[in-house]
PDB file of C-alpha atoms and ligand atoms in Angstrom:
ATOM      1  CA  UNK L 325      -0.013   0.007   0.008  1.00  0.00           C
ATOM      2  CA  UNK L 326       1.509   3.305  -1.117  1.00  0.00           C
ATOM      3  CA  UNK L 327       1.866   6.088   1.380  1.00  0.00           C
ATOM      4  CA  UNK L 328      -0.995   8.625   0.877  1.00  0.00           C
ATOM      5  CA  UNK L 329      -3.061   6.204  -1.237  1.00  0.00           C
ATOM      6  CA  UNK L 330      -6.650   6.060   0.088  1.00  0.00           C
ATOM      7  CA  UNK L 331      -9.771   4.109  -0.762  1.00  0.00           C
ATOM      8  CA  UNK L 332     -12.394   6.194  -2.418  1.00  0.00           C
ATOM      9  CA  UNK L 333     -15.662   6.946  -0.781  1.00  0.00           C
ATOM     10  CA  UNK L 334     -19.219   6.901  -1.971  1.00  0.00           C
ATOM     11  CA  UNK L 335     -21.115  10.157  -1.453  1.00  0.00           C
ATOM     12  CA  UNK L 336     -24.872   9.583  -1.520  1.00  0.00           C
ATOM     13  CA  UNK L 337     -26.824  12.777  -2.054  1.00  0.00           C
ATOM     14  CA  UNK L 338     -30.537  12.175  -1.460  1.00  0.00           C
ATOM     15  CA  UNK L 339     -33.464  14.653  -1.400  1.00  0.00           C
ATOM     16  CA  UNK L 340     -37.121  14.904  -2.360  1.00  0.00           C
ATOM     17  CA  UNK L 341     -37.504  15.803  -5.950  1.00  0.00           C
ATOM     18  CA  UNK L 342     -37.265  19.627  -6.215  1.00  0.00           C
ATOM     19  CA  UNK L 343     -34.981  20.194  -3.188  1.00  0.00           C
ATOM     20  CA  UNK L 344     -32.116  21.255  -5.419  1.00  0.00           C
ATOM     21  CA  UNK L 345     -30.210  17.947  -5.611  1.00  0.00           C
ATOM     22  CA  UNK L 346     -29.367  18.167  -9.248  1.00  0.00           C
ATOM     23  CA  UNK L 347     -27.878  21.668  -9.035  1.00  0.00           C
ATOM     24  CA  UNK L 348     -25.838  20.767  -5.948  1.00  0.00           C
ATOM     25  CA  UNK L 349     -24.533  17.493  -7.727  1.00  0.00           C
ATOM     26  CA  UNK L 350     -23.548  19.542 -10.725  1.00  0.00           C
ATOM     27  CA  UNK L 351     -21.631  22.075  -8.650  1.00  0.00           C
ATOM     28  CA  UNK L 352     -19.852  19.417  -6.718  1.00  0.00           C
ATOM     29  CA  UNK L 353     -18.746  17.649  -9.895  1.00  0.00           C
ATOM     30  CA  UNK L 354     -17.427  20.860 -11.297  1.00  0.00           C
ATOM     31  CA  UNK L 355     -15.487  21.777  -8.149  1.00  0.00           C
ATOM     32  CA  UNK L 356     -14.279  18.307  -6.908  1.00  0.00           C
ATOM     33  CA  UNK L 357     -11.971  16.845  -9.645  1.00  0.00           C
ATOM     34  CA  UNK L 358     -11.658  13.540  -7.799  1.00  0.00           C
ATOM     35  CA  UNK L 359     -15.477  13.079  -7.680  1.00  0.00           C
ATOM     36  CA  UNK L 360     -17.293  11.227 -10.476  1.00  0.00           C
ATOM     37  CA  UNK L 361     -20.929  10.648 -10.851  1.00  0.00           C
ATOM     38  CA  UNK L 362     -22.354   7.058 -10.834  1.00  0.00           C
ATOM     39  CA  UNK L 363     -24.599   6.798 -13.802  1.00  0.00           C
ATOM     40  CA  UNK L 364     -27.596   4.638 -12.924  1.00  0.00           C
ATOM     41  CA  UNK L 365     -29.476   2.307 -15.165  1.00  0.00           C
ATOM     42  CA  UNK L 366     -33.265   2.821 -15.489  1.00  0.00           C
ATOM     43  CA  UNK L 367     -36.202   1.446 -17.440  1.00  0.00           C
ATOM     44  CA  UNK L 368     -37.988   4.809 -17.602  1.00  0.00           C
ATOM     45  CA  UNK L 369     -37.942   6.697 -21.003  1.00  0.00           C
ATOM     46  CA  UNK L 370     -35.382   9.528 -21.491  1.00  0.00           C
ATOM     47  CA  UNK L 371     -36.742  13.139 -20.883  1.00  0.00           C
ATOM     48  CA  UNK L 372     -36.005  15.750 -23.360  1.00  0.00           C
ATOM     49  CA  UNK L 373     -32.258  16.558 -23.357  1.00  0.00           C
ATOM     50  CA  UNK L 374     -31.284  13.366 -21.354  1.00  0.00           C
ATOM     51  CA  UNK L 375     -28.349  11.486 -22.953  1.00  0.00           C
ATOM     52  CA  UNK L 376     -27.587   7.749 -22.894  1.00  0.00           C
ATOM     53  CA  UNK L 377     -24.599   7.099 -20.563  1.00  0.00           C
ATOM     54  CA  UNK L 378     -24.597  10.660 -19.250  1.00  0.00           C
ATOM     55  CA  UNK L 379     -27.813  11.024 -17.344  1.00  0.00           C
ATOM     56  CA  UNK L 380     -28.747   7.250 -17.216  1.00  0.00           C
ATOM     57  CA  UNK L 381     -28.167   4.088 -19.082  1.00  0.00           C
ATOM     58  CA  UNK L 382     -31.703   3.637 -20.552  1.00  0.00           C
ATOM     59  CA  UNK L 383     -32.538  -0.029 -20.641  1.00  0.00           C
ATOM     60  CA  UNK L 384     -35.469  -2.262 -21.436  1.00  0.00           C
ATOM     61  CA  UNK L 385     -36.943  -4.233 -18.438  1.00  0.00           C
ATOM     62  CA  UNK L 386     -35.518  -7.447 -19.901  1.00  0.00           C
ATOM     63  CA  UNK L 387     -32.022  -5.886 -20.150  1.00  0.00           C
ATOM     64  CA  UNK L 388     -32.172  -4.323 -16.745  1.00  0.00           C
ATOM     65  CA  UNK L 389     -33.304  -7.780 -15.137  1.00  0.00           C
ATOM     66  CA  UNK L 390     -30.489  -9.657 -16.995  1.00  0.00           C
ATOM     67  CA  UNK L 391     -27.925  -7.148 -15.537  1.00  0.00           C
ATOM     68  CA  UNK L 392     -29.323  -7.619 -12.105  1.00  0.00           C
ATOM     69  CA  UNK L 393     -29.442 -11.478 -12.311  1.00  0.00           C
ATOM     70  CA  UNK L 394     -25.753 -11.599 -13.259  1.00  0.00           C
ATOM     71  CA  UNK L 395     -24.691  -9.526 -10.207  1.00  0.00           C
ATOM     72  CA  UNK L 396     -23.929  -6.470 -12.253  1.00  0.00           C
ATOM     73  CA  UNK L 397     -25.984  -4.123  -9.970  1.00  0.00           C
ATOM     74  CA  UNK L 398     -24.792  -2.945  -6.615  1.00  0.00           C
ATOM     75  CA  UNK L 399     -28.393  -1.988  -5.680  1.00  0.00           C
ATOM     76  CA  UNK L 400     -31.686  -1.576  -7.504  1.00  0.00           C
ATOM     77  CA  UNK L 401     -35.193  -0.373  -6.576  1.00  0.00           C
ATOM     78  CA  UNK L 402     -38.582   0.406  -7.950  1.00  0.00           C
ATOM     79  CA  UNK L 403     -39.303   4.090  -8.014  1.00  0.00           C
ATOM     80  CA  UNK L 404     -42.565   5.567  -9.570  1.00  0.00           C
ATOM     81  CA  UNK L 405     -43.201   2.092 -10.974  1.00  0.00           C
ATOM     82  CA  UNK L 406     -39.928   2.046 -12.874  1.00  0.00           C
ATOM     83  CA  UNK L 407     -36.659   0.170 -12.224  1.00  0.00           C
ATOM     84  CA  UNK L 408     -33.495   1.997 -11.155  1.00  0.00           C
ATOM     85  CA  UNK L 409     -30.139   0.456 -10.281  1.00  0.00           C
ATOM     86  CA  UNK L 410     -26.408   1.226  -9.846  1.00  0.00           C
ATOM     87  CA  UNK L 411     -24.041  -0.616 -12.087  1.00  0.00           C
ATOM     88  CA  UNK L 412     -21.395  -2.279 -10.002  1.00  0.00           C
ATOM     89  CA  UNK L 413     -18.112  -2.282 -12.081  1.00  0.00           C
ATOM     90  CA  UNK L 414     -17.563   1.455 -12.427  1.00  0.00           C
ATOM     91  CA  UNK L 415     -17.986   1.901  -8.626  1.00  0.00           C
ATOM     92  CA  UNK L 416     -15.596  -0.997  -7.704  1.00  0.00           C
ATOM     93  CA  UNK L 417     -12.998   0.406 -10.052  1.00  0.00           C
ATOM     94  CA  UNK L 418     -13.257   4.039  -8.757  1.00  0.00           C
ATOM     95  CA  UNK L 419     -13.104   3.096  -5.114  1.00  0.00           C
ATOM     96  CA  UNK L 420     -10.069   0.831  -5.544  1.00  0.00           C
ATOM     97  CA  UNK L 421      -8.261   3.663  -7.568  1.00  0.00           C
ATOM     98  CA  UNK L 422      -8.950   6.165  -4.732  1.00  0.00           C
ATOM     99  CA  UNK L 423     -11.558   8.193  -6.613  1.00  0.00           C
ATOM    100  CA  UNK L 424     -14.778   9.260  -4.958  1.00  0.00           C
ATOM    101  CA  UNK L 425     -18.246   8.438  -6.442  1.00  0.00           C
ATOM    102  CA  UNK L 426     -21.325  10.691  -6.162  1.00  0.00           C
ATOM    103  CA  UNK L 427     -24.658   8.950  -6.184  1.00  0.00           C
ATOM    104  CA  UNK L 428     -27.903  10.744  -6.992  1.00  0.00           C
ATOM    105  CA  UNK L 429     -30.108   7.956  -5.584  1.00  0.00           C
ATOM    106  CA  UNK L 430     -33.106   7.853  -3.217  1.00  0.00           C
ATOM    107  CA  UNK L 431     -33.346   6.538   0.415  1.00  0.00           C
ATOM    108  CA  UNK L 432     -33.821   2.895  -0.683  1.00  0.00           C
ATOM    109  CA  UNK L 433     -30.727   3.062  -2.838  1.00  0.00           C
ATOM    110  CA  UNK L 434     -28.754   4.692   0.027  1.00  0.00           C
ATOM    111  CA  UNK L 435     -29.866   1.885   2.407  1.00  0.00           C
ATOM    112  CA  UNK L 436     -28.933  -0.861   0.026  1.00  0.00           C
ATOM    113  CA  UNK L 437     -25.643   0.717  -0.950  1.00  0.00           C
ATOM    114  CA  UNK L 438     -24.659   0.902   2.699  1.00  0.00           C
ATOM    115  CA  UNK L 439     -25.261  -2.812   2.875  1.00  0.00           C
ATOM    116  CA  UNK L 440     -23.367  -3.482  -0.270  1.00  0.00           C
ATOM    117  CA  UNK L 441     -20.368  -1.332   0.512  1.00  0.00           C
ATOM    118  CA  UNK L 442     -20.106  -1.234   4.435  1.00  0.00           C
ATOM    119  CA  UNK L 443     -17.793   1.658   5.611  1.00  0.00           C
ATOM    120  CA  UNK L 444     -17.621   3.238   2.200  1.00  0.00           C
ATOM    121  CA  UNK L 445     -20.804   5.351   2.228  1.00  0.00           C
ATOM    122  CA  UNK L 446     -21.297   8.927   3.382  1.00  0.00           C
ATOM    123  CA  UNK L 447     -24.976   9.791   3.313  1.00  0.00           C
ATOM    124  CA  UNK L 448     -26.139  13.427   2.814  1.00  0.00           C
ATOM    125  CA  UNK L 449     -29.851  14.304   2.779  1.00  0.00           C
ATOM    126  CA  UNK L 450     -30.990  17.662   1.437  1.00  0.00           C
ATOM    127  CA  UNK L 451     -34.257  19.164   2.716  1.00  0.00           C
ATOM    128  CA  UNK L 452     -36.233  22.011   1.185  1.00  0.00           C
ATOM    129  CA  UNK L 453     -36.759  25.119   3.304  1.00  0.00           C
ATOM    130  CA  UNK L 454     -40.529  24.349   3.275  1.00  0.00           C
ATOM    131  CA  UNK L 455     -43.055  22.248   1.344  1.00  0.00           C
ATOM    132  CA  UNK L 456     -44.549  25.429  -0.261  1.00  0.00           C
ATOM    133  CA  UNK L 457     -41.027  26.188  -1.728  1.00  0.00           C
ATOM    134  CA  UNK L 458     -40.690  22.572  -2.889  1.00  0.00           C
ATOM    135  CA  UNK L 459     -43.973  22.768  -4.868  1.00  0.00           C
ATOM    136  CA  UNK L 460     -43.020  26.167  -6.282  1.00  0.00           C
ATOM    137  CA  UNK L 461     -39.734  24.687  -7.518  1.00  0.00           C
ATOM    138  CA  UNK L 462     -41.497  21.657  -9.064  1.00  0.00           C
ATOM    139  CA  UNK L 463     -43.835  23.950 -10.994  1.00  0.00           C
ATOM    140  CA  UNK L 464     -40.869  26.185 -11.996  1.00  0.00           C
ATOM    141  CA  UNK L 465     -39.328  23.298 -13.933  1.00  0.00           C
ATOM    142  CA  UNK L 466     -42.271  23.314 -16.321  1.00  0.00           C
ATOM    143  CA  UNK L 467     -41.419  19.825 -17.560  1.00  0.00           C
ATOM    144  CA  UNK L 468     -43.929  17.598 -15.850  1.00  0.00           C
ATOM    145  CA  UNK L 469     -47.755  17.578 -16.015  1.00  0.00           C
ATOM    146  CA  UNK L 470     -49.864  18.541 -12.945  1.00  0.00           C
ATOM    147  CA  UNK L 471     -50.728  14.949 -11.880  1.00  0.00           C
ATOM    148  CA  UNK L 472     -47.044  14.111 -12.049  1.00  0.00           C
ATOM    149  CA  UNK L 473     -46.271  17.087  -9.743  1.00  0.00           C
ATOM    150  CA  UNK L 474     -49.032  15.978  -7.322  1.00  0.00           C
ATOM    151  CA  UNK L 475     -47.427  12.457  -7.324  1.00  0.00           C
ATOM    152  CA  UNK L 476     -43.923  13.850  -6.665  1.00  0.00           C
ATOM    153  CA  UNK L 477     -45.301  15.975  -3.786  1.00  0.00           C
ATOM    154  CA  UNK L 478     -46.625  12.751  -2.081  1.00  0.00           C
ATOM    155  CA  UNK L 479     -43.353  11.112  -2.897  1.00  0.00           C
ATOM    156  CA  UNK L 480     -41.497  14.031  -1.353  1.00  0.00           C
ATOM    157  CA  UNK L 481     -43.241  13.624   1.948  1.00  0.00           C
ATOM    158  CA  UNK L 482     -42.331   9.887   1.880  1.00  0.00           C
ATOM    159  CA  UNK L 483     -38.728  10.645   1.043  1.00  0.00           C
ATOM    160  CA  UNK L 484     -38.412  13.244   3.817  1.00  0.00           C
ATOM    161  CA  UNK L 485     -39.658  10.712   6.379  1.00  0.00           C
ATOM    162  CA  UNK L 486     -36.383   8.769   5.884  1.00  0.00           C
ATOM    163  CA  UNK L 487     -34.133  11.634   6.906  1.00  0.00           C
ATOM    164  CA  UNK L 488     -32.829   9.786   9.956  1.00  0.00           C
ATOM    165  CA  UNK L 489     -31.083   7.198   7.749  1.00  0.00           C
ATOM    166  CA  UNK L 490     -28.385   9.764   6.728  1.00  0.00           C
ATOM    167  CA  UNK L 491     -25.097  10.738   8.300  1.00  0.00           C
ATOM    168  CA  UNK L 492     -25.634  14.521   7.414  1.00  0.00           C
ATOM    169  CA  UNK L 493     -28.836  16.485   6.866  1.00  0.00           C
ATOM    170  CA  UNK L 494     -28.796  19.952   5.285  1.00  0.00           C
ATOM    171  CA  UNK L 495     -31.630  22.421   4.693  1.00  0.00           C
ATOM    172  CA  UNK L 496     -31.014  23.811   1.179  1.00  0.00           C
ATOM    173  CA  UNK L 497     -31.968  27.456   1.695  1.00  0.00           C
ATOM    174  CA  UNK L 498     -28.855  28.954   0.134  1.00  0.00           C
ATOM    175  CA  UNK L 499     -27.367  27.029  -2.869  1.00  0.00           C
ATOM    176  CA  UNK L 500     -23.762  28.286  -2.396  1.00  0.00           C
ATOM    177  CA  UNK L 501     -23.781  27.586   1.319  1.00  0.00           C
ATOM    178  CA  UNK L 502     -25.160  24.044   0.760  1.00  0.00           C
ATOM    179  CA  UNK L 503     -22.417  23.254  -1.783  1.00  0.00           C
ATOM    180  CA  UNK L 504     -19.738  24.526   0.629  1.00  0.00           C
ATOM    181  CA  UNK L 505     -21.144  22.394   3.339  1.00  0.00           C
ATOM    182  CA  UNK L 506     -21.302  19.211   1.162  1.00  0.00           C
ATOM    183  CA  UNK L 507     -17.667  19.828   0.183  1.00  0.00           C
ATOM    184  CA  UNK L 508     -16.643  20.212   3.734  1.00  0.00           C
ATOM    185  CA  UNK L 509     -18.292  16.890   4.494  1.00  0.00           C
ATOM    186  CA  UNK L 510     -16.406  15.313   1.599  1.00  0.00           C
ATOM    187  CA  UNK L 511     -13.093  16.680   2.727  1.00  0.00           C
ATOM    188  CA  UNK L 512     -13.567  15.620   6.339  1.00  0.00           C
ATOM    189  CA  UNK L 513     -14.597  12.020   5.242  1.00  0.00           C
ATOM    190  CA  UNK L 514     -11.450  11.626   2.987  1.00  0.00           C
ATOM    191  CA  UNK L 515      -9.130  12.080   6.115  1.00  0.00           C
ATOM    192  CA  UNK L 516     -10.992   9.515   8.193  1.00  0.00           C
ATOM    193  CA  UNK L 517      -8.539   7.017   9.655  1.00  0.00           C
ATOM    194  CA  UNK L 518     -10.314   4.070   8.059  1.00  0.00           C
ATOM    195  CA  UNK L 519      -9.985   5.545   4.558  1.00  0.00           C
ATOM    196  CA  UNK L 520      -6.154   5.591   4.782  1.00  0.00           C
ATOM    197  CA  UNK L 521      -4.832   2.075   5.166  1.00  0.00           C
ATOM    198  CA  UNK L 522      -1.212   3.255   4.799  1.00  0.00           C
ATOM    199  CA  UNK L 523      -1.308   5.141   8.110  1.00  0.00           C
ATOM    200  CA  UNK L 524      -0.288   2.351  10.544  1.00  0.00           C
ATOM    201  CA  UNK L 525       3.037   1.762   8.598  1.00  0.00           C
ATOM    202  CA  UNK L 526       3.663   5.471   8.371  1.00  0.00           C
ATOM    203  CA  UNK L 527       3.018   5.879  12.060  1.00  0.00           C
ATOM    204  CA  UNK L 528       5.369   2.973  12.820  1.00  0.00           C
ATOM    205  CA  UNK L 529       8.043   4.731  10.766  1.00  0.00           C
ATOM    206  CA  UNK L 530       7.529   8.059  12.606  1.00  0.00           C
ATOM    207  CA  UNK L 531       7.763   6.484  16.027  1.00  0.00           C
ATOM    208  CA  UNK L 532      10.757   4.211  15.301  1.00  0.00           C
ATOM    209  CA  UNK L 533      13.622   5.082  17.649  1.00  0.00           C
TER     210      UNK L 533
HETATM  211  P1  5GP Z1612     -35.799  10.469 -12.071  1.00  0.00           P
HETATM  212  O1  5GP Z1612     -36.677   9.552 -12.823  1.00  0.00           O
HETATM  213  O2  5GP Z1612     -36.521  11.700 -11.638  1.00  0.00           O
HETATM  214  O3  5GP Z1612     -34.526  10.759 -12.746  1.00  0.00           O
HETATM  215  O4  5GP Z1612     -35.385   9.713 -10.714  1.00  0.00           O
HETATM  216  C1  5GP Z1612     -36.418   9.150  -9.857  1.00  0.00           C
HETATM  217  C2  5GP Z1612     -35.885   8.721  -8.586  1.00  0.00           C
HETATM  218  O5  5GP Z1612     -35.114   7.560  -8.714  1.00  0.00           O
HETATM  219  C3  5GP Z1612     -35.067   9.791  -7.820  1.00  0.00           C
HETATM  220  O6  5GP Z1612     -35.497   9.861  -6.479  1.00  0.00           O
HETATM  221  C4  5GP Z1612     -33.700   9.190  -7.956  1.00  0.00           C
HETATM  222  O7  5GP Z1612     -32.934   9.577  -6.852  1.00  0.00           O
HETATM  223  C5  5GP Z1612     -33.881   7.648  -7.971  1.00  0.00           C
HETATM  224  N1  5GP Z1612     -32.806   6.911  -8.541  1.00  0.00           N
HETATM  225  C6  5GP Z1612     -32.092   7.313  -9.632  1.00  0.00           C
HETATM  226  N2  5GP Z1612     -31.181   6.417  -9.855  1.00  0.00           N
HETATM  227  C7  5GP Z1612     -31.232   5.460  -8.864  1.00  0.00           C
HETATM  228  C8  5GP Z1612     -30.514   4.242  -8.587  1.00  0.00           C
HETATM  229  O8  5GP Z1612     -29.573   3.829  -9.226  1.00  0.00           O
HETATM  230  N3  5GP Z1612     -30.918   3.489  -7.578  1.00  0.00           N
HETATM  231  C9  5GP Z1612     -32.017   3.924  -6.802  1.00  0.00           C
HETATM  232  N4  5GP Z1612     -32.307   3.159  -5.688  1.00  0.00           N
HETATM  233  N5  5GP Z1612     -32.714   5.043  -6.979  1.00  0.00           N
HETATM  234  C10 5GP Z1612     -32.300   5.784  -8.025  1.00  0.00           C
END
C-alpha cells in the first residue's frame, strides 16, 4: 500500500424531488476533480435533453433484469413504477483507484448501498426550506404535467420521512452555502482514519527510535 493512497468513498446525495439535488450535484462535480458521478441504469424513458450514458443508461426491463441477475448491480429499486439501479463495475474500479463516487439516488438506494459497501458510504440528505417552496420549484421546472407534480409531492413527503437514515442532513436554503457544506463533508470524510490504510505503517516509521 503506497503512502498517501486512500480508498475512495461513496457520497450519496438524496433529497425529495425539487429540493435542489441536481444543481448541488452539478456544482460538486465541477469543483471536486476527484469526484465522479455514478450513472444509474433505468427502465424509464429519457426526458428531453437526457443522454444515454450521461444522465442514465436507458434499458428495457429485460436488459435491466439480466444485468441484475448476473450480479452487475450494486443495488436496485422500484421508483414511480420503474426500475433504477447502480451498475457495480464502475464503482468498484473508482473506489479501488482512490476516486470518490457521487450517487444521485433515493433513500432505498442509500440503504442498499450501505449494505453492499459497508464503511464506504457517506450519506447526505437535502431538505427544502418548506413544502411550499418545494412545490414552487417543481412547478418552475415546467417539464412535468400537474398529476406528475402531485405524485412527486406525495413522494417528497415519503422521502423526507427517511431523513434519519443519513449521516448528514442539510436544509438547502442557500445554494452556495449548501455546496460549501457538502464539500466540507467530503473533505472531512477523506481524512477519516479508516480511509487511509497506509497510516499504521507510516506511524510506525514516525515512532521508530
Ligand atoms: P428520475 O426519474 O426523476 O431521474 O429519478 C427518480 C428517482 O429515482 C429519484 O429519486 C432518484 O434519486 C432515484 N434513482 C435514480 N437512480 C437510482 C438508482 O440507481 N438506484 C435507486 N435506488 N434510485 C435511483
